[in-house]
Each structure stands twice: as C-alpha cells, then as structure tokens.
Coordinates of C-alpha atoms and ligand atoms in Angstrom, one line a residue:
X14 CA 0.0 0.0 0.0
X15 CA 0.6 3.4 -0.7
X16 CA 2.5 5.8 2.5
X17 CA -1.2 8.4 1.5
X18 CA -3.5 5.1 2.4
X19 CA -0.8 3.7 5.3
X20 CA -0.9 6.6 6.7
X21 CA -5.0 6.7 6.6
X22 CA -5.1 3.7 9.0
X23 CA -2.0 4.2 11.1
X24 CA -2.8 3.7 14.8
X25 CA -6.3 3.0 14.6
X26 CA -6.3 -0.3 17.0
X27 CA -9.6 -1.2 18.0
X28 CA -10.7 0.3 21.6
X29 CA -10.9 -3.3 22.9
X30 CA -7.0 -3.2 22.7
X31 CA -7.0 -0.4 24.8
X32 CA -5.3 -0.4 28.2
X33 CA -7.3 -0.3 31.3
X34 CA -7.1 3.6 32.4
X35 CA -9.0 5.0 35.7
X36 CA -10.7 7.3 33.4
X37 CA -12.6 6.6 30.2
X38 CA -10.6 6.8 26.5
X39 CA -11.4 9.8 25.0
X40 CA -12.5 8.8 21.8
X41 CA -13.2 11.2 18.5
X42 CA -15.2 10.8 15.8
X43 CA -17.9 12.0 13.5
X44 CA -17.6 8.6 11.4
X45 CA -18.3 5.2 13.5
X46 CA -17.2 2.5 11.1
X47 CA -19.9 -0.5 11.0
X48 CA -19.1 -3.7 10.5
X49 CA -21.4 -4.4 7.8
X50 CA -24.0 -2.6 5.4
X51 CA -26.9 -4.4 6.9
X52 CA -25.4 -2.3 10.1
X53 CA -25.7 1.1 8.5
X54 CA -29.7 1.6 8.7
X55 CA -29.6 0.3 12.2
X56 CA -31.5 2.0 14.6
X57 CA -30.4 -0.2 17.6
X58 CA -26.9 1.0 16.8
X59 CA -24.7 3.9 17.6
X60 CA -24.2 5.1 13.8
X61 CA -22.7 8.1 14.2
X62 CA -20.1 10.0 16.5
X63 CA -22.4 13.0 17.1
X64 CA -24.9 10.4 19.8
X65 CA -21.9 10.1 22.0
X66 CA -18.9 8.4 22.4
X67 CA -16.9 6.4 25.2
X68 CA -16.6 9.7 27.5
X69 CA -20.1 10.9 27.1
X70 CA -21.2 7.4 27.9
X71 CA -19.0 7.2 30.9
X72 CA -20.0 10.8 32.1
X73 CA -23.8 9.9 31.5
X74 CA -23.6 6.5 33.5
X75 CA -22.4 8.9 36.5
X76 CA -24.8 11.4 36.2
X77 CA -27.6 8.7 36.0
X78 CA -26.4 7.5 39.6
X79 CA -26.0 11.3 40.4
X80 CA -29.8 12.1 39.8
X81 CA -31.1 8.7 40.1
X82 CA -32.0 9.0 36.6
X83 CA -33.8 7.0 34.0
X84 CA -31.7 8.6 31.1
X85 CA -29.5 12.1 31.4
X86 CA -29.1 13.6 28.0
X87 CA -25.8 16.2 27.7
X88 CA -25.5 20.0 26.4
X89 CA -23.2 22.4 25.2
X90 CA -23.6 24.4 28.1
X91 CA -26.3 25.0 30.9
X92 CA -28.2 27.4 29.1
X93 CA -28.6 24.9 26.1
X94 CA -29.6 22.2 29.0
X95 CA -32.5 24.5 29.9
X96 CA -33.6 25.8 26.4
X97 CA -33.2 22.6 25.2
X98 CA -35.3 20.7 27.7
X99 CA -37.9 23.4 27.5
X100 CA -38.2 23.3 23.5
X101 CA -38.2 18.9 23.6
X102 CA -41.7 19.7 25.7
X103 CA -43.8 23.0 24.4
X104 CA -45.4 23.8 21.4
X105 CA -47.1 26.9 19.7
X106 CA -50.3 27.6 22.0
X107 CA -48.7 26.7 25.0
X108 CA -48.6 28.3 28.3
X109 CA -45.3 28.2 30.7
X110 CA -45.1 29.3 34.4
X111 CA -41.6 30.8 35.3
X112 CA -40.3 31.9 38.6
X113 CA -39.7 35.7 38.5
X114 CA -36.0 34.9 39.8
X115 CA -34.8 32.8 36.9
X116 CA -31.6 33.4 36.4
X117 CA -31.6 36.2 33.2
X118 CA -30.5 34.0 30.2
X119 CA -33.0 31.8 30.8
X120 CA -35.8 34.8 31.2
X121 CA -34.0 36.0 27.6
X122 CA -35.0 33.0 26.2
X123 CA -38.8 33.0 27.3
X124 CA -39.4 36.4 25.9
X125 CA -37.4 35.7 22.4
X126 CA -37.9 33.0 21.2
X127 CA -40.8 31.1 23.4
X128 CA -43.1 34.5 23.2
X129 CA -41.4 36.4 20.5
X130 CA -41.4 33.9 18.1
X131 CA -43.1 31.0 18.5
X132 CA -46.5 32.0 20.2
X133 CA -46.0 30.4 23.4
X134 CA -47.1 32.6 26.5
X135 CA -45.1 33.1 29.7
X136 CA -46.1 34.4 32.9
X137 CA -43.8 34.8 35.8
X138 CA -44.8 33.7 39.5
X139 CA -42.7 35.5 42.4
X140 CA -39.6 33.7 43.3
X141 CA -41.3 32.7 46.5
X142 CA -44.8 32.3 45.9
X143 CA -46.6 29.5 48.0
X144 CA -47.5 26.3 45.4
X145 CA -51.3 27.7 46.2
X146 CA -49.8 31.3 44.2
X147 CA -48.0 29.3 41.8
X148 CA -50.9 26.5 40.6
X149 CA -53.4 29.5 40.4
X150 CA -51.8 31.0 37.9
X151 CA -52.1 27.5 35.6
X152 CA -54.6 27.3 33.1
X153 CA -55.6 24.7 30.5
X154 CA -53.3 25.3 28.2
X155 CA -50.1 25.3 30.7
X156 CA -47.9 22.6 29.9
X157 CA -44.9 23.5 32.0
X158 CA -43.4 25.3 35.4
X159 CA -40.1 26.5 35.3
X160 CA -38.3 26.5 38.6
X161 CA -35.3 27.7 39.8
X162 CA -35.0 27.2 43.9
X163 CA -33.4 29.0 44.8
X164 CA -33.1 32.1 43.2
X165 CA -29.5 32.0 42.0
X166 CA -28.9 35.4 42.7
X167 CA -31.6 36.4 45.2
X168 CA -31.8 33.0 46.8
X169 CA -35.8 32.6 47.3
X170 CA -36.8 29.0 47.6
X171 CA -39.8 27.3 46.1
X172 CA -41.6 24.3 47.7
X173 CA -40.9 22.3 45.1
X174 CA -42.0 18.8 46.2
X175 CA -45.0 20.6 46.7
X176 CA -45.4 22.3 43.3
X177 CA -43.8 19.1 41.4
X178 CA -47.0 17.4 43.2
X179 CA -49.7 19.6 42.7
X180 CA -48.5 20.1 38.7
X181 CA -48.5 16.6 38.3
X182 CA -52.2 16.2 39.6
X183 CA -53.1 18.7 36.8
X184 CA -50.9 16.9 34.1
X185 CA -48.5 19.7 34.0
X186 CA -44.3 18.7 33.5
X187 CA -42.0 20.9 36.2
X188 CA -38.3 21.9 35.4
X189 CA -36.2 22.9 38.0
X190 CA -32.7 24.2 37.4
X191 CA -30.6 22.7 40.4
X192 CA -27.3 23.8 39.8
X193 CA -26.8 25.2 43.4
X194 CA -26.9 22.0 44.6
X195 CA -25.3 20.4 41.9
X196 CA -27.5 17.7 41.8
X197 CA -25.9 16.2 45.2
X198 CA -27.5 18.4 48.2
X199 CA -31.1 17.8 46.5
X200 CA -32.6 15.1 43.9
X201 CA -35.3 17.0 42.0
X202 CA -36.3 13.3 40.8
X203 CA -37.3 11.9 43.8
X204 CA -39.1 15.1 44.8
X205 CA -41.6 15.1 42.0
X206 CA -39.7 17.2 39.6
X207 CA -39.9 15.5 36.0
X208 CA -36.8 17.5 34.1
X209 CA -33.7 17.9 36.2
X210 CA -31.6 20.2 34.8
X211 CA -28.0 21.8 36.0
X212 CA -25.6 23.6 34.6
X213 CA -22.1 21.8 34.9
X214 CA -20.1 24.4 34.0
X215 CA -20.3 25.6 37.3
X216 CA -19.8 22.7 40.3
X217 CA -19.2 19.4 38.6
X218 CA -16.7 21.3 36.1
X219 CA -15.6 23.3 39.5
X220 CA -12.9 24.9 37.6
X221 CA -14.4 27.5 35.2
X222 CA -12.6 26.3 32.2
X223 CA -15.7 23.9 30.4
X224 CA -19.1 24.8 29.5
X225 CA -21.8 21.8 29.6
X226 CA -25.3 21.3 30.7
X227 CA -27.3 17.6 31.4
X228 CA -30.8 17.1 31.9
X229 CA -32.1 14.0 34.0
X230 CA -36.0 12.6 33.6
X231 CA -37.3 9.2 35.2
X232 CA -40.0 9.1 32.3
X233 CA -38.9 6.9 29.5
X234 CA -41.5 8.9 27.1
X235 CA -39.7 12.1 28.7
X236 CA -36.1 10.7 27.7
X237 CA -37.5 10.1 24.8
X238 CA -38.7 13.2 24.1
X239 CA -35.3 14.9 25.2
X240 CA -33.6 12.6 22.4
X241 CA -35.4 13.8 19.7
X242 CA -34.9 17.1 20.9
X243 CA -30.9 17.1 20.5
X244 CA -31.5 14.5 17.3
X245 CA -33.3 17.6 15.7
X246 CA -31.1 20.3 16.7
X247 CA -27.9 18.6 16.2
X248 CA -26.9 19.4 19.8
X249 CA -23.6 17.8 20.5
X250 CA -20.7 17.9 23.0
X251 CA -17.0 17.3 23.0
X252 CA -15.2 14.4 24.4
X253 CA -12.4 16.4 26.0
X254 CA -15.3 18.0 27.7
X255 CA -16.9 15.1 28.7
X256 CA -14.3 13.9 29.8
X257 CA -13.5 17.1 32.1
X258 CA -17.1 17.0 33.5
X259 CA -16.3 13.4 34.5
X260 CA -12.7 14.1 36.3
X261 CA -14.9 17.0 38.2
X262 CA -17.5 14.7 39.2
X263 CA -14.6 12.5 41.3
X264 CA -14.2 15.2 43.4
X265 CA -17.9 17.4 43.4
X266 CA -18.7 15.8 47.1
X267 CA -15.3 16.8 48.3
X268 CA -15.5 20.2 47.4
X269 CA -18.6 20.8 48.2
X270 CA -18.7 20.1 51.9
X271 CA -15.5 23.0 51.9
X272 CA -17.8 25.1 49.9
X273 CA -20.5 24.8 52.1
X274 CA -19.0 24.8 55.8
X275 CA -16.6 28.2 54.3
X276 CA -19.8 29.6 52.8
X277 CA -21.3 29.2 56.2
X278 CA -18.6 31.0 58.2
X279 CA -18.2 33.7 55.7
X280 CA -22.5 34.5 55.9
X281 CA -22.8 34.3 59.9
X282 CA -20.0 36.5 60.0
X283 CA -21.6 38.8 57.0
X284 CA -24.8 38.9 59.2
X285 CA -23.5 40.2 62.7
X286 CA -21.6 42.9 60.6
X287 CA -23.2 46.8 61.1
X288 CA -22.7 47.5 57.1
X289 CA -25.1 44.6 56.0
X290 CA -28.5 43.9 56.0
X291 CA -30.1 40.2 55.2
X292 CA -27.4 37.7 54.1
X293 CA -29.5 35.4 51.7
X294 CA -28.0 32.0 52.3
X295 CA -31.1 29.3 52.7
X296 CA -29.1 27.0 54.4
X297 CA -27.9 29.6 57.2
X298 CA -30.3 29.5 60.0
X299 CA -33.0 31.7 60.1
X300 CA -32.3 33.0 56.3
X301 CA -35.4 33.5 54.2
X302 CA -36.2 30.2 52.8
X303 CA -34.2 28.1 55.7
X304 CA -37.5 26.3 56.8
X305 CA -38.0 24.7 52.9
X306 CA -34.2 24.2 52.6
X307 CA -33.7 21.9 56.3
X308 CA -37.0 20.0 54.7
X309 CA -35.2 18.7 51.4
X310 CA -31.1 19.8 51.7
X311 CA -28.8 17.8 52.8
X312 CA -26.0 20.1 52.6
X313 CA -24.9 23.5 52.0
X314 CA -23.4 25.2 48.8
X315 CA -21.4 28.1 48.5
X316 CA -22.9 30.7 46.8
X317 CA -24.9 33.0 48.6
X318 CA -26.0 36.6 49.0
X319 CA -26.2 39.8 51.1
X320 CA -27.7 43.4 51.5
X321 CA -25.3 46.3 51.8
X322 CA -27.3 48.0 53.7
X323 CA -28.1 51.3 52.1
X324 CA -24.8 51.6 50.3
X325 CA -24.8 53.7 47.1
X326 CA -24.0 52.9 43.5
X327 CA -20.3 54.7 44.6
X328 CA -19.7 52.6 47.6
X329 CA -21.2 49.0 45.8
X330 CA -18.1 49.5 43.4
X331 CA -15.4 50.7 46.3
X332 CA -16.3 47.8 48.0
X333 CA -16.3 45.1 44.8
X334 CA -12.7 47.1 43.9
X335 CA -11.1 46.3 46.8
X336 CA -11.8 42.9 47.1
X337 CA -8.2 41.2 46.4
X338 CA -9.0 37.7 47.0
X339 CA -12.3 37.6 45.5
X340 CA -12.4 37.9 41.4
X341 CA -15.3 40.1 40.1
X342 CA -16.9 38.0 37.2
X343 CA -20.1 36.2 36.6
X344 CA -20.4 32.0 36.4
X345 CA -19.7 30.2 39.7
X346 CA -18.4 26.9 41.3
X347 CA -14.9 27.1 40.6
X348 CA -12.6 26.8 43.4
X349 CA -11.6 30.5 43.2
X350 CA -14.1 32.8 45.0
X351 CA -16.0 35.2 43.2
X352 CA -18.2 38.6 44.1
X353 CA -20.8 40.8 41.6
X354 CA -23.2 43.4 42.5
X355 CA -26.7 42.2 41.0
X356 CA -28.5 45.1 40.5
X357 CA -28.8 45.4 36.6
X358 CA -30.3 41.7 36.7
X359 CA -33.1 43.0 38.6
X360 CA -33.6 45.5 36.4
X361 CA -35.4 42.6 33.9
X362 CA -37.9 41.5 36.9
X363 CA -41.5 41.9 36.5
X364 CA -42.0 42.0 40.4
X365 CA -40.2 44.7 42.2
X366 CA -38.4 44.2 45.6
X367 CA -36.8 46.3 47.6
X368 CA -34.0 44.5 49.4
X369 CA -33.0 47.7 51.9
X370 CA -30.0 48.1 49.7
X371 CA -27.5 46.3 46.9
X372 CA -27.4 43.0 46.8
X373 CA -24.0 41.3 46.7
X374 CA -23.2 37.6 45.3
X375 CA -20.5 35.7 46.7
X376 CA -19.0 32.2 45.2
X377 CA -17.0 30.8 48.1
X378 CA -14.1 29.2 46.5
X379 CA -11.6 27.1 48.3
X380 CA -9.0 29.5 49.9
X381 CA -9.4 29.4 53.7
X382 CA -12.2 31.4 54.9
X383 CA -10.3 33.7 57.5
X384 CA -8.6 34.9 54.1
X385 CA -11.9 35.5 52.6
X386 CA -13.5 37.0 55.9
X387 CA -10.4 39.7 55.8
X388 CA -10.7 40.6 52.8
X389 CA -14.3 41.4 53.0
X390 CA -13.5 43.5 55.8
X391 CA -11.2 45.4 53.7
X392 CA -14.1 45.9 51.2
X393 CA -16.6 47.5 53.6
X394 CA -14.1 49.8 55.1
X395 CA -13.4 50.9 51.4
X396 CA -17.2 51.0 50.8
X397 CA -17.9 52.5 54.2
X398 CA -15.0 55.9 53.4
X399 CA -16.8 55.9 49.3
Ligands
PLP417 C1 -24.6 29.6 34.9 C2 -25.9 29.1 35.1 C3 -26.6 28.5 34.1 C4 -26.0 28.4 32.7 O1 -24.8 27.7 32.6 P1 -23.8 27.9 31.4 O2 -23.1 26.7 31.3 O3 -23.0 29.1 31.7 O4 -24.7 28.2 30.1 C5 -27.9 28.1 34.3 N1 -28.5 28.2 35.5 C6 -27.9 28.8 36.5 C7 -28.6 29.0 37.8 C8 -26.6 29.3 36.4 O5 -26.0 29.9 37.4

C-alpha cells in the first residue's frame, strides 16, 4: 500500500485493545465504522459520533447514579440544558409558568424566542410564591413550570416537592434548574420534579474552564422526548469536555462540603456585621427560605447573597474594587471565590423588591475562609469611606 492510504489507518487499533485507564478513552469521531451494510440503517446501533462516544457514555452513567436517573441527556452548556429541555416539551399555543428569579439568560429565552417567536405565552410567578400562588396561575393550556430554587442570585426557595406534586395532579411537566446543589445536596427526581436540569459548568466542572449542561428525567417517554430534541437540533458535546465533566464529578462531594461549611462561616459573620442587611444563604439558620431548605437539603453550597445596607452605587463598586482575593466576574463553582453586584439583573424583573440596599453575590471558593473574611472587611471599610 501506498505511505497516502498507510498513513489513513495508522494507529487505529480497535478500543478493545486499549489499556485499562481510571478514566474513560477519550475517543473522536464524527464517522463510526460498521461492521457491515446491513449495520448502517440500524436503529439499535450507535451510527454516528455526534450520539456520543466512550466519555459521554461514561460521564452519563455517573450522572444517572448522580440524579437517580432514567436517562440524562448532555448540552453544550447550561443554558442549552435549559432551552433545550424546555423546547423537547412545548409547542405553539402553550402556556409556561416561570419563577420571576430565573436566572436572566433563561428569562431571555422565554421572551425571544418562546413568546417572541413561537407564540408560546409566559407568565412569571414570584420567586417565593406558595405552590397555592403558583398552581393558580395555571390554566388549560399550561404545559410547563419552570423553577429555579433557589433564586440564584436572590436566593428565594420554592416548595418544590410541593409544586412538582400539585402540577402533576393537573398533568402539567415541572423543570427545575438545580445547579446550586449540583444535583448532590437535593434530587429533583425523587421530589416530584420531572426534568432535572443543571448547569455543569459551574460545580461538577468546578474549575471555570468547560461549558456543559445535562438534563435527567425518570420518564422513558420524557427521555425520549429529550432525544429527539438534541437528534433535531444537532446538539452535541465534545469528548475532551466530557471527559473534564467526569474528572470533576470525582471530586464534586469533596468540594462541596469546603464550599459549604466556608460559605457558612463567611455569611454568619456577614450577618452580625453593622454595614449589611439580610445575608440570603437558605441553608444559614434563620435566612429566608431556611424552613424549605432543612426539609429537602442535605448540605450547604457556596454561593450565597447579602444586602449592603443602604450603600450607594459609589460605595457598591469601592467595596467590589477592593476585594483582592475575590475575582469580580459572573459563572460560579470554581474553586476561586468570586463577588458581583446584582442590581442590573433586577432591572429585567417583573416584580419589584426592595432589598434595603445592593445586593451582593458571593462564590465561596476554596481558599481558607479567615482569608476571605479579611478581605471582606477590607471591602466594607473601602465601601464605608466611598
Ligand atoms: C450559569 C448558570 C446557568 C447556565 O450555565 P452555562 O453553562 O453558563 O450556560 C444556568 N443556570 C444557572 C442557575 C446558572 O448559574
């Protein structure tokens, strides 16, 4: 043979010949080679690279046991996990319910595309309503409630077991996005939910260097439906990445319980400070929402929130510009600790709030949290002279 057609089929051993590694191969392709034409047309078969390779199989086998999953289908990001799962379920004439505190892409979204172009109607329910609030607003032609509990940058919860219930005694599908607890501290699945969605980008990656998204569902027909969804689209994600989420996965309960007990520190101490009003943390005794949290939690993340009490526009950005150890930037979940002010996000909410002041996002990180408590003293007495 030819060195062009040698070099065509040079180090292609099959993957059975592969060494035994701790981690999946990551294996590329847009072509899977059958092993006969009768193989070609088969739908029983993988038949072509964009369904998923060894990594995505490996990385949705542990996010299966993660949610406690019938099938988990992957996205190119979180946001594509959430439009994604919403557009494999709705229809033109449809009605969807969506907590005022959705985080702002997903908001985006509903007003584009869902309402702007493809004559679906949303409605937005306050980020804390009671599941009473929330089911009245349903109607006949509501076919899903979009959650996000809680609020990922005000931090309201939802009763979701109780919303997922009373939605499914009117036939009507919930989605809750669940990437504060990262699909560990709560399972949407077994609390009613039917469409589990999280962004992995931000704790399973828990770097900030990959963007991906998964959806979970215990319905077969609502796997199914998900399938199609990234069939039609031509949704796909890369091995590397998938292969990234996985490595993070190893290591998500770790992190998270230094996450959480830092994040906890870091609040009390926040709340017995004179420049701060309410520190929004649900899992921090006596926070707003601490009563549905201790019902269905079973630990703490670390991204929070608090009130500078009062502080003006001047002193919100001497206090985020002195911050040293804290980077100023949006996405979460890494193990660097990150701060924004949230105020032009509000700006998009139908219901108005008023907070008693700016509200302030922190993403606890890993560094010890006397460093971090320092430094936010630093920050108010910046903020406090602005
Ligand atoms: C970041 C985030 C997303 C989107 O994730 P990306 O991977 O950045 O698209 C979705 N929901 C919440 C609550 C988020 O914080």
């Amino acid at each position: 043979m030819d060195e062009t057609s040698r070099l065509i089929r040079a180090g292609s051993k099959a993957p059975s010949g592969l060494n035994r590694t701790v981690g999946p191969p990551i294996q590329k392709g847009s072509t899977i080679l059958m092993p006969d034409a009768a193989s070609l047309y088969d739908v029983t078969q993988t038949t072509y690279g964009r369904a998923g390779l060894a990594s995505h199989d490996a990385l949705i086998d542990a996010l299966t046991e993660l949610e406690g999953a019938q099938t988990v289908r992957l996205f190119p990001s979180g946001l594509a996990a959430i439009t994604g799962a919403i557009m494999a379920v709705v229809k033109t004439g449809d009605d969807v319910l969506v907590t005022d505190g959705a985080y702002k892409p997903t908001r985006r979204f509903c007003e584009n595309v869902l309402k702007g172009r493809l004559g679906i109607t949303v409605r937005y329910f306050a980020p804390d309503a009671s599941p009473d609030e929330v089911m009245a607003l349903a109607n006949g032609k509501t076919r899903l409630i979009v959650l996000e509990s809680p609020a990922s940058l005000t931090f309201e919860m939802q009763d979701v077991p109780a919303i997922a219930a009373a939605a499914k005694a009117r036939g009507i599908l919930t989605l809750l996005d669940n990437t504060w607890a990262a699909g560990l501290y709560f399972k949407p699945l077994t609390h009613g939910v039917d469409i589990s969605v999280q962004a992995l980008t931000k704790y399973v990656g828990g770097h900030s260097d990959c963007f991906m998204g998964s959806a979970a569902v215990t319905d077969p027909k609502l796997g199914a439906a998900l399938h199609q969804a990234i069939i039609d689209f031509g949704w796909a994600v890369s091995p590397e990445d998938a292969y990234t989420m996985l490595r993070g996965l190893r290591t998500l309960a770790t992190r998270m319980e230094r996450h959480g007990a830092s994040s906890l520190k870091v609040a009390a101490w926040l709340e017995g400070h004179p420049q701060t009003g309410e520190v929004l943390h649900p899992a921090l005794p006596g926070a707003p929402g601490h009563k549905l949290f201790q019902a269905a939690y079973t630990g703490a993340p670390g991204l929070f929130a608090f009130v500078l009490k009062d502080a003006k526009p001047t002193q919100v950005h001497a206090f985020l510009d002195a911050l040293k150890l804290f980077g100023l930037g949006f996405s979460w979940g890494g193990f660097e600790s990150l701060a924004l002010d949230g105020d032009d996000q509000f700006k998009v909410r139908k219901i108005k709030k008023d907070y008693g002041g700016p509200v302030i996002r922190l993403a606890i990180g890993l560094e010890d949290p006397d460093d971090l408590i320092a430094d936010l003293e630093k920050a108010l007495t910046a903020a406090r002279s602005a």
